[in-house]
mmCIF file of C-alpha atoms in Angstrom:
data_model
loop_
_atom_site.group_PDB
_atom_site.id
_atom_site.type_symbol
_atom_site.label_atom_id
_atom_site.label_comp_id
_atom_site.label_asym_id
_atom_site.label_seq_id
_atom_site.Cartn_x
_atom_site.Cartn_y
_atom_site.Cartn_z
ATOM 1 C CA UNK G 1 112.294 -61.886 -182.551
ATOM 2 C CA UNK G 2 114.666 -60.719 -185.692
ATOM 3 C CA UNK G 3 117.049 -63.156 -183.680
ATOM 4 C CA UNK G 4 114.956 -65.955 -183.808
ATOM 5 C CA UNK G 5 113.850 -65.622 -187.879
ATOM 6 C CA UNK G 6 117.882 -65.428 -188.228
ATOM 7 C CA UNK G 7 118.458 -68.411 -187.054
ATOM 8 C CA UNK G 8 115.359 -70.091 -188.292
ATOM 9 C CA UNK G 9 116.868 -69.253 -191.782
ATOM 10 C CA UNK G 10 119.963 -70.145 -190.999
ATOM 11 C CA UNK G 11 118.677 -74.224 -190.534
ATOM 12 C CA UNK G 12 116.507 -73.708 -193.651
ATOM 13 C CA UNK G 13 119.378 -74.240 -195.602
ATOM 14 C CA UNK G 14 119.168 -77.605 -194.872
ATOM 15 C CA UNK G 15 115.825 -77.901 -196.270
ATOM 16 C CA UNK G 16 116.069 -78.905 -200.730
ATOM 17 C CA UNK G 17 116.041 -75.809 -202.378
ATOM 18 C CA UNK G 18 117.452 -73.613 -199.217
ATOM 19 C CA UNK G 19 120.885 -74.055 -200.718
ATOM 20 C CA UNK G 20 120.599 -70.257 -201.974
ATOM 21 C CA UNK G 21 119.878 -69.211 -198.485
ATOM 22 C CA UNK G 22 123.663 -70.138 -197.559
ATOM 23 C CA UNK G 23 124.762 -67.027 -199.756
ATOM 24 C CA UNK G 24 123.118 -64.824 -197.223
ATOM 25 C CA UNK G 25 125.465 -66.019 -194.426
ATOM 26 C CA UNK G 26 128.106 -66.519 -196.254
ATOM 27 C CA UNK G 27 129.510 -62.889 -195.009
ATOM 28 C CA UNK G 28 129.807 -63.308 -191.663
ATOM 29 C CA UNK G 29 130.572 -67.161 -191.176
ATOM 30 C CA UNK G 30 133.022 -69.502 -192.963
ATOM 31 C CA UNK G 31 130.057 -72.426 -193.016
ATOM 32 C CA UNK G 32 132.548 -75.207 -192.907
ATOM 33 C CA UNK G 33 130.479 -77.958 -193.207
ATOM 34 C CA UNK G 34 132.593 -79.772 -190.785
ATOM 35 C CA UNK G 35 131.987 -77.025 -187.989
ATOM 36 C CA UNK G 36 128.272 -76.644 -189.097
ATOM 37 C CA UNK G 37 125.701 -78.944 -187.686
ATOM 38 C CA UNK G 38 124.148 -81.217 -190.147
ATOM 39 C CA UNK G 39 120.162 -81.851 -190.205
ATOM 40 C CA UNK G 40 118.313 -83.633 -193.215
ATOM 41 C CA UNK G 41 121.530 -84.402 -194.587
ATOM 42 C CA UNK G 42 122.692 -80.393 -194.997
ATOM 43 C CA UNK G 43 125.144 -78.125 -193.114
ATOM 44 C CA UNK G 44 122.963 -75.291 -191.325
ATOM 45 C CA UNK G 45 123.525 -71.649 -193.435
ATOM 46 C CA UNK G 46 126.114 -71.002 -190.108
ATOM 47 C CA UNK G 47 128.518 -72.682 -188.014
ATOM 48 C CA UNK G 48 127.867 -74.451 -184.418
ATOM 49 C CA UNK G 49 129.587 -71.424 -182.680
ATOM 50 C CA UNK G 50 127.654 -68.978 -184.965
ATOM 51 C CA UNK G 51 124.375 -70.351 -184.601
ATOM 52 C CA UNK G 52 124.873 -70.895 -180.757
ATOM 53 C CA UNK G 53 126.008 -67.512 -180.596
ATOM 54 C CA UNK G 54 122.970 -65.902 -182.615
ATOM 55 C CA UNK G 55 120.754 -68.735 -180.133
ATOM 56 C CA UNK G 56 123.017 -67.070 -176.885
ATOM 57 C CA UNK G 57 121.887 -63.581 -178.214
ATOM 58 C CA UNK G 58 118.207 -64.008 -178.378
ATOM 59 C CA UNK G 59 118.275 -65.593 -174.734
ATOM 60 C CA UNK G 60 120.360 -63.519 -173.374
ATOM 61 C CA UNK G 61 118.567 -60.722 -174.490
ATOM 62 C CA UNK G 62 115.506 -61.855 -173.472
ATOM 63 C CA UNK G 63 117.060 -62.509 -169.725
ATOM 64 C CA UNK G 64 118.971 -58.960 -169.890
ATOM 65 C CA UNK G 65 115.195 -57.118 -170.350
ATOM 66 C CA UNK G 66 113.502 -59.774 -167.683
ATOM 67 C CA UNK G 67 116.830 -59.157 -165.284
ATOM 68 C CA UNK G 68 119.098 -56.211 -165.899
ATOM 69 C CA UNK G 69 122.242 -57.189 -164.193
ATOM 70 C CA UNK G 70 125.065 -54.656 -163.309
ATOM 71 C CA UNK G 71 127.495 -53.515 -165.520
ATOM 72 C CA UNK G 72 130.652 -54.446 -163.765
ATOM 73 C CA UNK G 73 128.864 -58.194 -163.937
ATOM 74 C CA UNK G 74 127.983 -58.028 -167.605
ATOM 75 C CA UNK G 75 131.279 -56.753 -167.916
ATOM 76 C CA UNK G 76 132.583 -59.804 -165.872
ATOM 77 C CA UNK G 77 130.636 -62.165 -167.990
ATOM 78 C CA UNK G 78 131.641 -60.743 -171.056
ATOM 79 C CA UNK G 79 135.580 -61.214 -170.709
ATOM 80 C CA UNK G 80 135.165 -64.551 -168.764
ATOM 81 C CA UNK G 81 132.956 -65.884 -171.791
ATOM 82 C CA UNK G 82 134.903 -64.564 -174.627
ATOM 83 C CA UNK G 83 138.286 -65.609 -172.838
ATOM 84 C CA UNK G 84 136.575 -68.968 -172.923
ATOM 85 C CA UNK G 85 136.260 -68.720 -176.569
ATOM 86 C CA UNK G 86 139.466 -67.492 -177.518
ATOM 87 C CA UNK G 87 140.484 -70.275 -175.151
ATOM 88 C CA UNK G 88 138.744 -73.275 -177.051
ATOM 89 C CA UNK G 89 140.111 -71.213 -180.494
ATOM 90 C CA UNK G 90 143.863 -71.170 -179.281
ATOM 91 C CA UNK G 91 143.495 -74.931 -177.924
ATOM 92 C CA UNK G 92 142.080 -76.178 -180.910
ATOM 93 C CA UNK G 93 144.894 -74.915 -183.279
ATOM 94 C CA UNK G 94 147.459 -75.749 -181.506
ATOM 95 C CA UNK G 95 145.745 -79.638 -182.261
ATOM 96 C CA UNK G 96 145.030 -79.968 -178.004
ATOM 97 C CA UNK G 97 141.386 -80.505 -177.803
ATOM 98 C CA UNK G 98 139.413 -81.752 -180.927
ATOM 99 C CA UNK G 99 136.775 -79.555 -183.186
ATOM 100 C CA UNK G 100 133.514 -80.437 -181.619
ATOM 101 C CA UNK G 101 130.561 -78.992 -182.429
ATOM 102 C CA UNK G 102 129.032 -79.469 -178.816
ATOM 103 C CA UNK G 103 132.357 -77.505 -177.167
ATOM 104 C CA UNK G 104 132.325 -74.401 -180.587
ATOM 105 C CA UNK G 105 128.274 -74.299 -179.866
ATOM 106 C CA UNK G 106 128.786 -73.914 -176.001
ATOM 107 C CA UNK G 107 131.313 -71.088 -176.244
ATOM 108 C CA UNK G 108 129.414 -69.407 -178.585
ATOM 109 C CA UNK G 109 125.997 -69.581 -176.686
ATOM 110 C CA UNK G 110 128.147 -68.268 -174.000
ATOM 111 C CA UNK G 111 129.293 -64.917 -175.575
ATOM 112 C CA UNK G 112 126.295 -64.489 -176.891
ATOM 113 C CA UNK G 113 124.233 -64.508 -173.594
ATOM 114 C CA UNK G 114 127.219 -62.056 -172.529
ATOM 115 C CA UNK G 115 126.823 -59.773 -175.091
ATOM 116 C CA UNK G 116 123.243 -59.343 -174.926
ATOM 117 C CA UNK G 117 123.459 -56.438 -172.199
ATOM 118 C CA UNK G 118 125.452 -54.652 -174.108
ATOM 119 C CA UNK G 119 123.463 -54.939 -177.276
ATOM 120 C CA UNK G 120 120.216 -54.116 -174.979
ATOM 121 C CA UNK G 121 121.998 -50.960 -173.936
ATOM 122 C CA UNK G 122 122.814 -49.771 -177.425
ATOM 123 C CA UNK G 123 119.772 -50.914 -178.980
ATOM 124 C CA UNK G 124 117.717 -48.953 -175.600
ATOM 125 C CA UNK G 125 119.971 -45.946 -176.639
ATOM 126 C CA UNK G 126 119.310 -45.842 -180.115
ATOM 127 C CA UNK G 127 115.534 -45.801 -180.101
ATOM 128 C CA UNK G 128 115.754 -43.067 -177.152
ATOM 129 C CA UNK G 129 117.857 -40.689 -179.115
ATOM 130 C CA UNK G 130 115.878 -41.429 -181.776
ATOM 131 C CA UNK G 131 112.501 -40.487 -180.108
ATOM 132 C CA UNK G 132 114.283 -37.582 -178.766
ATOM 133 C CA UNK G 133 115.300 -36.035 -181.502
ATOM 134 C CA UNK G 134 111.397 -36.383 -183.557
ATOM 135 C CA UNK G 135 110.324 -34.616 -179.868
ATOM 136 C CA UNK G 136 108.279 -37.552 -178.752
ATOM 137 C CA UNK G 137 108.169 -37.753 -174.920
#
């Protein structure tokens, strides 16, 4: 849910007046306006890949609690997905494929839903050492 009010915030920057908001991102994304996508005539407060990814996260999540997979899949995923993105990356500097945002917001929904396990497990881990150690069963 903290995934979705992320990213809602992240498009309210495109509402007047949600200029400030892009500050908040502005540690963790570049927010090129030409790799951001553009609604009411403003960049969103991330990138395409960013927002996709943040998007990927909060599905994936949601599919990793609904469907646990293995971890030598996840694993699988993981690497194939973020070889993908490094992939697009490396092609797109050396000036092979062009900077779309439809191709930065697919690999980055990608790596998200492939990190989700992952972030399930840790997140899963933390609360249960945390109940552990206040002694609730």
């Amino acid at each position: 849910m903290a995934l979705l009010l992320w990213v809602a915030l992240a498009c309210a920057c495109c509402h007047p007046g949600g200029e400030g908001l892009r500050a908040l991102f502005a540690p963790i994304c570049h927010q090129q306006p030409d790799r951001c996508l553009w609604w009411l005539g403003h960049p969103t407060g991330l990138c395409a890949r960013c927002l996709a990814l943040y998007v990927g996260l909060a599905a994936g999540l949601w599919l990793a609690a609904a469907r646990p997979s293995r971890e030598r899949t996840a694993r699988r995923l993981f690497f194939t997905a973020a070889g993908l993105l490094l992939l697009d990356v490396l092609l797109e500097r050396l000036s092979l494929i062009p900077n779309t945002p439809v191709l930065r917001g697919a690999t980055g929904f990608g790596l998200g839903v492939a990190w989700a396990p992952f972030v399930l497990c840790g997140l899963t881990e933390l609360v249960s050492s945390r109940t552990h150690h206040q002694g609730i069963p």
